[in-house]
mmCIF file of C-alpha atoms in Angstrom:
data_model
loop_
_atom_site.group_PDB
_atom_site.id
_atom_site.type_symbol
_atom_site.label_atom_id
_atom_site.label_comp_id
_atom_site.label_asym_id
_atom_site.label_seq_id
_atom_site.Cartn_x
_atom_site.Cartn_y
_atom_site.Cartn_z
ATOM 1 C CA MET W 1 0.000 0.000 0.000
ATOM 2 C CA GLU W 2 1.273 3.473 -0.894
ATOM 3 C CA ARG W 3 0.089 6.724 0.686
ATOM 4 C CA GLY W 4 0.657 10.283 -0.498
ATOM 5 C CA ASN W 5 -1.762 13.187 -0.825
ATOM 6 C CA ALA W 6 -4.412 10.865 0.688
ATOM 7 C CA ILE W 7 -4.155 8.548 -2.338
ATOM 8 C CA ILE W 8 -4.310 4.855 -1.415
ATOM 9 C CA VAL W 9 -3.245 2.105 -3.810
ATOM 10 C CA ASN W 10 -4.074 -1.555 -3.157
ATOM 11 C CA THR W 11 -4.446 -4.800 -5.065
ATOM 12 C CA GLU W 12 -7.944 -6.027 -4.196
ATOM 13 C CA THR W 13 -10.190 -8.922 -5.090
ATOM 14 C CA LEU W 14 -13.658 -7.492 -5.697
ATOM 15 C CA ASP W 15 -16.601 -9.862 -5.561
ATOM 16 C CA PRO W 16 -19.707 -9.246 -7.717
ATOM 17 C CA GLU W 17 -21.527 -7.419 -4.905
ATOM 18 C CA GLN W 18 -18.580 -5.066 -4.375
ATOM 19 C CA CYS W 19 -18.520 -4.434 -8.131
ATOM 20 C CA ARG W 20 -22.223 -3.596 -8.034
ATOM 21 C CA GLN W 21 -21.702 -1.168 -5.148
ATOM 22 C CA LEU W 22 -18.862 0.626 -6.912
ATOM 23 C CA LEU W 23 -20.956 0.909 -10.066
ATOM 24 C CA GLN W 24 -23.649 2.732 -8.081
ATOM 25 C CA TRP W 25 -21.123 5.576 -7.864
ATOM 26 C CA ASN W 26 -20.548 5.543 -11.621
ATOM 27 C CA THR W 27 -22.427 8.810 -12.094
ATOM 28 C CA ASN W 28 -20.386 10.746 -14.640
ATOM 29 C CA ASN W 29 -18.612 8.416 -17.035
ATOM 30 C CA ARG W 30 -18.463 7.808 -20.781
ATOM 31 C CA LYS W 31 -21.040 5.630 -22.506
ATOM 32 C CA LEU W 32 -20.678 1.954 -21.689
ATOM 33 C CA SER W 33 -19.381 -0.156 -24.590
ATOM 34 C CA ARG W 34 -21.227 -3.471 -24.630
ATOM 35 C CA ARG W 35 -18.561 -4.842 -26.951
ATOM 36 C CA LYS W 36 -15.788 -4.109 -24.451
ATOM 37 C CA VAL W 37 -17.831 -5.490 -21.546
ATOM 38 C CA GLU W 38 -18.346 -8.737 -23.478
ATOM 39 C CA GLU W 39 -14.601 -9.016 -24.191
ATOM 40 C CA TYR W 40 -13.771 -8.634 -20.501
ATOM 41 C CA ARG W 41 -16.605 -10.924 -19.425
ATOM 42 C CA ARG W 42 -15.279 -13.735 -21.634
ATOM 43 C CA ASP W 43 -11.779 -13.416 -20.190
ATOM 44 C CA ILE W 44 -13.067 -13.347 -16.609
ATOM 45 C CA ALA W 45 -15.416 -16.286 -17.166
ATOM 46 C CA ASP W 46 -12.647 -18.301 -18.866
ATOM 47 C CA GLY W 47 -10.192 -17.647 -16.034
ATOM 48 C CA LYS W 48 -7.909 -15.636 -18.320
ATOM 49 C CA TRP W 49 -8.124 -12.302 -16.512
ATOM 50 C CA GLU W 50 -4.688 -10.953 -15.566
ATOM 51 C CA VAL W 51 -3.625 -8.256 -13.103
ATOM 52 C CA ASN W 52 -1.679 -5.889 -15.358
ATOM 53 C CA GLY W 53 -1.481 -2.772 -13.186
ATOM 54 C CA GLU W 54 -4.380 -0.933 -14.815
ATOM 55 C CA ALA W 55 -6.403 0.456 -11.947
ATOM 56 C CA ILE W 56 -9.991 0.898 -10.868
ATOM 57 C CA SER W 57 -9.907 4.605 -10.041
ATOM 58 C CA ILE W 58 -12.089 6.194 -7.360
ATOM 59 C CA ASP W 59 -12.086 9.870 -6.379
ATOM 60 C CA LEU W 60 -11.967 11.284 -2.862
ATOM 61 C CA ASN W 61 -15.784 11.525 -2.854
ATOM 62 C CA GLY W 62 -16.139 7.817 -3.620
ATOM 63 C CA LYS W 63 -17.160 8.315 -7.274
ATOM 64 C CA LEU W 64 -15.932 5.855 -9.870
ATOM 65 C CA LEU W 65 -13.618 7.561 -12.362
ATOM 66 C CA ASN W 66 -12.313 4.549 -14.276
ATOM 67 C CA GLY W 67 -13.151 0.858 -14.450
ATOM 68 C CA GLN W 68 -16.844 0.684 -15.337
ATOM 69 C CA HIS W 69 -16.268 -1.897 -18.090
ATOM 70 C CA ARG W 70 -14.214 -4.227 -15.895
ATOM 71 C CA LEU W 71 -16.628 -3.974 -12.978
ATOM 72 C CA THR W 72 -19.670 -4.534 -15.193
ATOM 73 C CA ALA W 73 -17.976 -7.541 -16.808
ATOM 74 C CA ALA W 74 -17.168 -9.114 -13.439
ATOM 75 C CA LEU W 75 -20.725 -8.508 -12.273
ATOM 76 C CA GLU W 76 -22.191 -10.113 -15.415
ATOM 77 C CA ALA W 77 -19.741 -13.024 -15.198
ATOM 78 C CA ASN W 78 -20.760 -13.377 -11.536
ATOM 79 C CA GLN W 79 -17.124 -13.898 -10.622
ATOM 80 C CA PRO W 80 -14.654 -11.912 -8.504
ATOM 81 C CA ILE W 81 -11.968 -9.842 -10.180
ATOM 82 C CA THR W 82 -8.497 -9.110 -8.808
ATOM 83 C CA THR W 83 -7.257 -5.674 -9.772
ATOM 84 C CA VAL W 84 -5.339 -2.637 -8.613
ATOM 85 C CA VAL W 85 -7.651 -0.111 -6.935
ATOM 86 C CA VAL W 86 -6.670 3.529 -6.471
ATOM 87 C CA ARG W 87 -8.744 5.582 -4.016
ATOM 88 C CA GLY W 88 -8.681 9.243 -3.053
ATOM 89 C CA LEU W 89 -8.001 10.815 -6.452
ATOM 90 C CA SER W 90 -8.999 14.379 -7.209
ATOM 91 C CA PRO W 91 -12.196 14.560 -9.306
ATOM 92 C CA GLU W 92 -10.287 16.885 -11.641
ATOM 93 C CA VAL W 93 -8.034 14.103 -12.966
ATOM 94 C CA VAL W 94 -10.869 12.385 -14.853
ATOM 95 C CA HIS W 95 -10.008 14.219 -18.090
ATOM 96 C CA THR W 96 -6.522 12.653 -18.086
ATOM 97 C CA ILE W 97 -7.718 9.027 -17.846
ATOM 98 C CA ASP W 98 -7.575 6.730 -20.915
ATOM 99 C CA THR W 99 -5.867 9.340 -23.102
ATOM 100 C CA GLY W 100 -2.803 7.244 -23.952
ATOM 101 C CA LYS W 101 -2.360 5.176 -27.107
ATOM 102 C CA LYS W 102 -3.911 1.742 -26.782
ATOM 103 C CA ARG W 103 -1.446 -1.153 -27.108
ATOM 104 C CA THR W 104 -2.762 -3.443 -29.809
ATOM 105 C CA TYR W 105 -2.128 -7.152 -30.282
ATOM 106 C CA SER W 106 -0.107 -6.217 -33.334
ATOM 107 C CA ASP W 107 2.099 -4.062 -31.074
ATOM 108 C CA TRP W 108 2.570 -7.024 -28.733
ATOM 109 C CA LEU W 109 3.549 -9.306 -31.633
ATOM 110 C CA GLY W 110 6.050 -6.731 -32.840
ATOM 111 C CA MET W 111 7.549 -6.427 -29.362
ATOM 112 C CA ASN W 112 8.051 -10.201 -29.462
ATOM 113 C CA ASN W 113 9.754 -10.038 -32.868
ATOM 114 C CA VAL W 114 6.963 -11.800 -34.757
ATOM 115 C CA PRO W 115 7.467 -10.882 -38.448
ATOM 116 C CA HIS W 116 4.690 -9.028 -40.279
ATOM 117 C CA ALA W 117 2.951 -8.464 -36.942
ATOM 118 C CA SER W 118 0.084 -6.340 -38.260
ATOM 119 C CA GLY W 119 -0.677 -8.875 -41.014
ATOM 120 C CA VAL W 120 -0.611 -11.764 -38.555
ATOM 121 C CA ALA W 121 -3.012 -10.026 -36.172
ATOM 122 C CA ALA W 122 -5.367 -9.027 -38.995
ATOM 123 C CA THR W 123 -5.327 -12.553 -40.470
ATOM 124 C CA MET W 124 -6.242 -14.009 -37.084
ATOM 125 C CA LYS W 125 -9.305 -11.759 -36.930
ATOM 126 C CA VAL W 126 -10.383 -12.818 -40.424
ATOM 127 C CA LEU W 127 -10.001 -16.476 -39.459
ATOM 128 C CA ALA W 128 -12.039 -15.934 -36.298
ATOM 129 C CA ASN W 129 -14.902 -14.299 -38.129
ATOM 130 C CA LEU W 130 -14.964 -17.027 -40.763
ATOM 131 C CA ALA W 131 -15.240 -19.572 -37.959
ATOM 132 C CA PHE W 132 -18.027 -17.573 -36.309
ATOM 133 C CA GLY W 133 -19.832 -16.966 -39.600
ATOM 134 C CA GLN W 134 -19.970 -13.218 -39.027
ATOM 135 C CA SER W 135 -19.656 -10.557 -41.701
ATOM 136 C CA LYS W 136 -18.650 -7.871 -39.214
ATOM 137 C CA ILE W 137 -15.238 -8.344 -37.624
ATOM 138 C CA ARG W 138 -15.791 -9.240 -33.978
ATOM 139 C CA SER W 139 -13.435 -7.928 -31.363
ATOM 140 C CA ILE W 140 -11.206 -10.628 -29.877
ATOM 141 C CA THR W 141 -9.359 -10.273 -26.581
ATOM 142 C CA HIS W 142 -5.599 -10.535 -26.404
ATOM 143 C CA SER W 143 -5.814 -13.748 -24.380
ATOM 144 C CA GLU W 144 -8.058 -15.233 -27.103
ATOM 145 C CA MET W 145 -5.555 -14.125 -29.743
ATOM 146 C CA ASP W 146 -2.775 -15.795 -27.736
ATOM 147 C CA HIS W 147 -4.781 -19.019 -27.734
ATOM 148 C CA ILE W 148 -5.437 -18.868 -31.485
ATOM 149 C CA LEU W 149 -1.781 -18.266 -32.318
ATOM 150 C CA ALA W 150 -0.594 -21.035 -29.989
ATOM 151 C CA ARG W 151 -3.018 -23.441 -31.677
ATOM 152 C CA HIS W 152 -2.291 -22.193 -35.202
ATOM 153 C CA PRO W 153 1.360 -21.054 -35.429
ATOM 154 C CA GLY W 154 1.249 -21.554 -39.212
ATOM 155 C CA ILE W 155 -0.709 -18.307 -39.475
ATOM 156 C CA VAL W 156 2.625 -16.476 -39.246
ATOM 157 C CA GLU W 157 3.927 -18.199 -42.379
ATOM 158 C CA SER W 158 0.701 -17.595 -44.314
ATOM 159 C CA ALA W 159 0.749 -13.893 -43.403
ATOM 160 C CA ALA W 160 4.386 -13.645 -44.491
ATOM 161 C CA ARG W 161 3.715 -15.389 -47.823
ATOM 162 C CA THR W 162 0.892 -12.980 -48.684
ATOM 163 C CA ASN W 163 2.331 -9.778 -47.231
ATOM 164 C CA LYS W 164 2.827 -8.021 -50.583
ATOM 165 C CA ILE W 165 0.110 -9.694 -52.631
ATOM 166 C CA PHE W 166 -2.883 -7.552 -53.606
ATOM 167 C CA PRO W 167 -2.770 -5.269 -50.506
ATOM 168 C CA LYS W 168 -6.535 -4.763 -50.040
ATOM 169 C CA MET W 169 -7.066 -8.531 -49.914
ATOM 170 C CA ALA W 170 -3.810 -9.661 -48.284
ATOM 171 C CA THR W 171 -5.363 -10.778 -44.997
ATOM 172 C CA SER W 172 -8.164 -12.673 -46.746
ATOM 173 C CA ILE W 173 -5.623 -14.392 -48.989
ATOM 174 C CA ALA W 174 -3.506 -15.248 -45.937
ATOM 175 C CA ALA W 175 -6.559 -16.668 -44.151
ATOM 176 C CA GLY W 176 -7.492 -18.705 -47.228
ATOM 177 C CA HIS W 177 -3.940 -19.985 -47.595
ATOM 178 C CA TYR W 178 -3.874 -21.071 -43.963
ATOM 179 C CA ILE W 179 -7.308 -22.744 -44.084
ATOM 180 C CA ILE W 180 -6.343 -24.758 -47.175
ATOM 181 C CA LYS W 181 -3.181 -26.006 -45.474
ATOM 182 C CA HIS W 182 -4.796 -26.600 -42.074
ATOM 183 C CA LEU W 183 -7.723 -28.576 -43.466
ATOM 184 C CA GLY W 184 -5.374 -30.881 -45.342
ATOM 185 C CA TYR W 185 -6.080 -29.934 -48.951
ATOM 186 C CA PRO W 186 -3.263 -30.537 -51.438
ATOM 187 C CA GLU W 187 -0.253 -28.268 -51.068
ATOM 188 C CA THR W 188 -0.674 -27.348 -54.733
ATOM 189 C CA THR W 189 -4.050 -25.776 -53.937
ATOM 190 C CA ALA W 190 -2.462 -23.418 -51.410
ATOM 191 C CA GLU W 191 0.353 -22.573 -53.839
ATOM 192 C CA ASN W 192 -2.091 -22.039 -56.708
ATOM 193 C CA LEU W 193 -4.039 -19.569 -54.557
ATOM 194 C CA LEU W 194 -0.918 -17.438 -54.184
ATOM 195 C CA HIS W 195 -0.083 -17.855 -57.874
ATOM 196 C CA VAL W 196 -3.483 -16.570 -58.989
ATOM 197 C CA TRP W 197 -3.379 -13.474 -56.787
ATOM 198 C CA LYS W 198 0.195 -12.692 -57.807
ATOM 199 C CA SER W 199 -0.157 -13.229 -61.541
ATOM 200 C CA GLY W 200 -3.848 -13.252 -62.401
ATOM 201 C CA GLN W 201 -3.286 -16.475 -64.358
ATOM 202 C CA ALA W 202 -5.941 -19.188 -64.138
ATOM 203 C CA THR W 203 -5.126 -22.592 -62.713
ATOM 204 C CA TYR W 204 -8.245 -24.251 -64.169
ATOM 205 C CA VAL W 205 -11.163 -23.362 -66.470
ATOM 206 C CA ASN W 206 -13.296 -20.503 -65.068
ATOM 207 C CA ASP W 207 -10.940 -20.223 -62.092
ATOM 208 C CA ALA W 208 -13.012 -18.739 -59.234
ATOM 209 C CA MET W 209 -10.117 -16.776 -57.760
ATOM 210 C CA VAL W 210 -9.286 -15.245 -61.117
ATOM 211 C CA PHE W 211 -12.917 -14.119 -61.401
ATOM 212 C CA VAL W 212 -12.805 -12.524 -57.929
ATOM 213 C CA ARG W 213 -9.462 -10.850 -58.615
ATOM 214 C CA GLU W 214 -10.588 -9.384 -61.932
ATOM 215 C CA TYR W 215 -13.937 -8.297 -60.507
ATOM 216 C CA LEU W 216 -12.231 -6.394 -57.681
ATOM 217 C CA ILE W 217 -9.786 -4.737 -60.066
ATOM 218 C CA ARG W 218 -12.620 -3.740 -62.400
ATOM 219 C CA HIS W 219 -14.654 -2.182 -59.584
ATOM 220 C CA GLN W 220 -11.828 -0.970 -57.359
ATOM 221 C CA HIS W 221 -13.010 2.653 -57.467
ATOM 222 C CA ASN W 222 -16.678 1.852 -56.892
ATOM 223 C CA GLU W 223 -16.996 1.592 -53.100
ATOM 224 C CA LEU W 224 -20.784 1.775 -53.278
ATOM 225 C CA ARG W 225 -20.845 -1.418 -55.298
ATOM 226 C CA VAL W 226 -17.897 -3.130 -53.639
ATOM 227 C CA SER W 227 -18.046 -2.466 -49.898
ATOM 228 C CA ILE W 228 -15.558 -4.033 -47.501
ATOM 229 C CA ASP W 229 -18.191 -6.577 -46.442
ATOM 230 C CA PHE W 230 -19.028 -7.454 -50.065
ATOM 231 C CA ARG W 231 -15.346 -7.795 -50.901
ATOM 232 C CA ARG W 232 -14.796 -10.243 -48.049
ATOM 233 C CA ARG W 233 -17.867 -12.322 -48.888
ATOM 234 C CA LEU W 234 -17.024 -12.379 -52.601
ATOM 235 C CA PHE W 235 -13.540 -13.643 -51.785
ATOM 236 C CA ASN W 236 -14.867 -16.315 -49.417
ATOM 237 C CA THR W 237 -17.441 -17.485 -51.956
ATOM 238 C CA GLY W 238 -14.716 -17.711 -54.588
ATOM 239 C CA LEU W 239 -12.388 -19.501 -52.179
ATOM 240 C CA GLU W 240 -14.992 -22.207 -51.520
ATOM 241 C CA LYS W 241 -15.317 -22.784 -55.275
ATOM 242 C CA PHE W 242 -11.551 -22.597 -55.818
ATOM 243 C CA ILE W 243 -10.849 -25.274 -53.211
ATOM 244 C CA GLN W 244 -13.277 -27.622 -54.945
ATOM 245 C CA GLY W 245 -12.112 -26.680 -58.434
ATOM 246 C CA ASN W 246 -15.503 -25.207 -59.374
ATOM 247 C CA GLY W 247 -15.900 -22.284 -61.745
ATOM 248 C CA MET W 248 -17.307 -18.853 -60.914
ATOM 249 C CA MET W 249 -19.084 -16.727 -63.502
ATOM 250 C CA ASN W 250 -20.954 -14.039 -61.527
ATOM 251 C CA ALA W 251 -20.846 -12.055 -58.283
ATOM 252 C CA ARG W 252 -24.306 -12.947 -56.992
ATOM 253 C CA LEU W 253 -23.732 -13.976 -53.393
ATOM 254 C CA ASN W 254 -27.284 -14.649 -52.143
ATOM 255 C CA GLY W 255 -26.229 -14.406 -48.517
ATOM 256 C CA LYS W 256 -23.161 -16.585 -49.019
ATOM 257 C CA GLY W 257 -19.588 -15.883 -48.051
ATOM 258 C CA LEU W 258 -19.750 -16.019 -44.274
ATOM 259 C CA HIS W 259 -18.287 -19.532 -43.872
ATOM 260 C CA ILE W 260 -15.634 -21.753 -45.372
ATOM 261 C CA THR W 261 -16.674 -25.410 -45.228
ATOM 262 C CA GLY W 262 -14.696 -27.254 -42.568
ATOM 263 C CA TRP W 263 -13.393 -24.120 -40.853
ATOM 264 C CA THR W 264 -15.390 -23.994 -37.617
ATOM 265 C CA GLU W 265 -15.204 -22.596 -34.092
ATOM 266 C CA ARG W 266 -13.908 -25.993 -33.016
ATOM 267 C CA GLU W 267 -11.078 -25.816 -35.546
ATOM 268 C CA LEU W 268 -10.278 -22.249 -34.490
ATOM 269 C CA GLY W 269 -10.243 -23.182 -30.817
ATOM 270 C CA ILE W 270 -12.454 -20.450 -29.362
ATOM 271 C CA HIS W 271 -16.194 -19.848 -29.414
ATOM 272 C CA ALA W 272 -18.248 -16.808 -30.433
#
């Protein structure tokens, strides 16, 4: 415990009822992000919560200045949370809280000398959303990312192989390359995927990946027609056909493109 200017710092284990009581003093905070609460709740429920020095901050009047997402997550998980708690802060310091640059998972990979860190992190998110069958990229906690990378270290190689191929689609290509290899399809299929996106040359009649590549080039300046979501789903639809050696002649998706057959939550190793 450290004292100075009536500020008290402790590491405490807060049970759900204590979290609820602190939240009653959460009277002047930013809007609660349900997405962030759900991230924290999953980590707490899975026993992956870590004490990293980030504090629950309480002012000298007992009002909660920082920590509403962590406290809400612990309450909803109905589990205690161990965390640093700082009490006795001036109410005036609230405007200085959470103003630093957030450390991303890509930053962490870079600090650990993982090559092409940003591509690896982005590819992992694409793989997760394909497993979940979601068009919108879902936020994944760092502990979940750790688990994915430990289970699928080959993602690093796939991200490296596709780093400079068709920049707007590099992470999708990397995800496709990894899925093909992980699910045990012929090595030539994975290599042909890279060949098509590098050269634009077909590997079979009505090559689905050639169709997708040419379609995206043709409409690259038409963001109304080719949104990020459409681009992802078009690629995934083409990838399914490419893996099976089926042709692709049009861009009608009909709700398709959210899954790759065989790539599931179970294969990924985490659940939505």
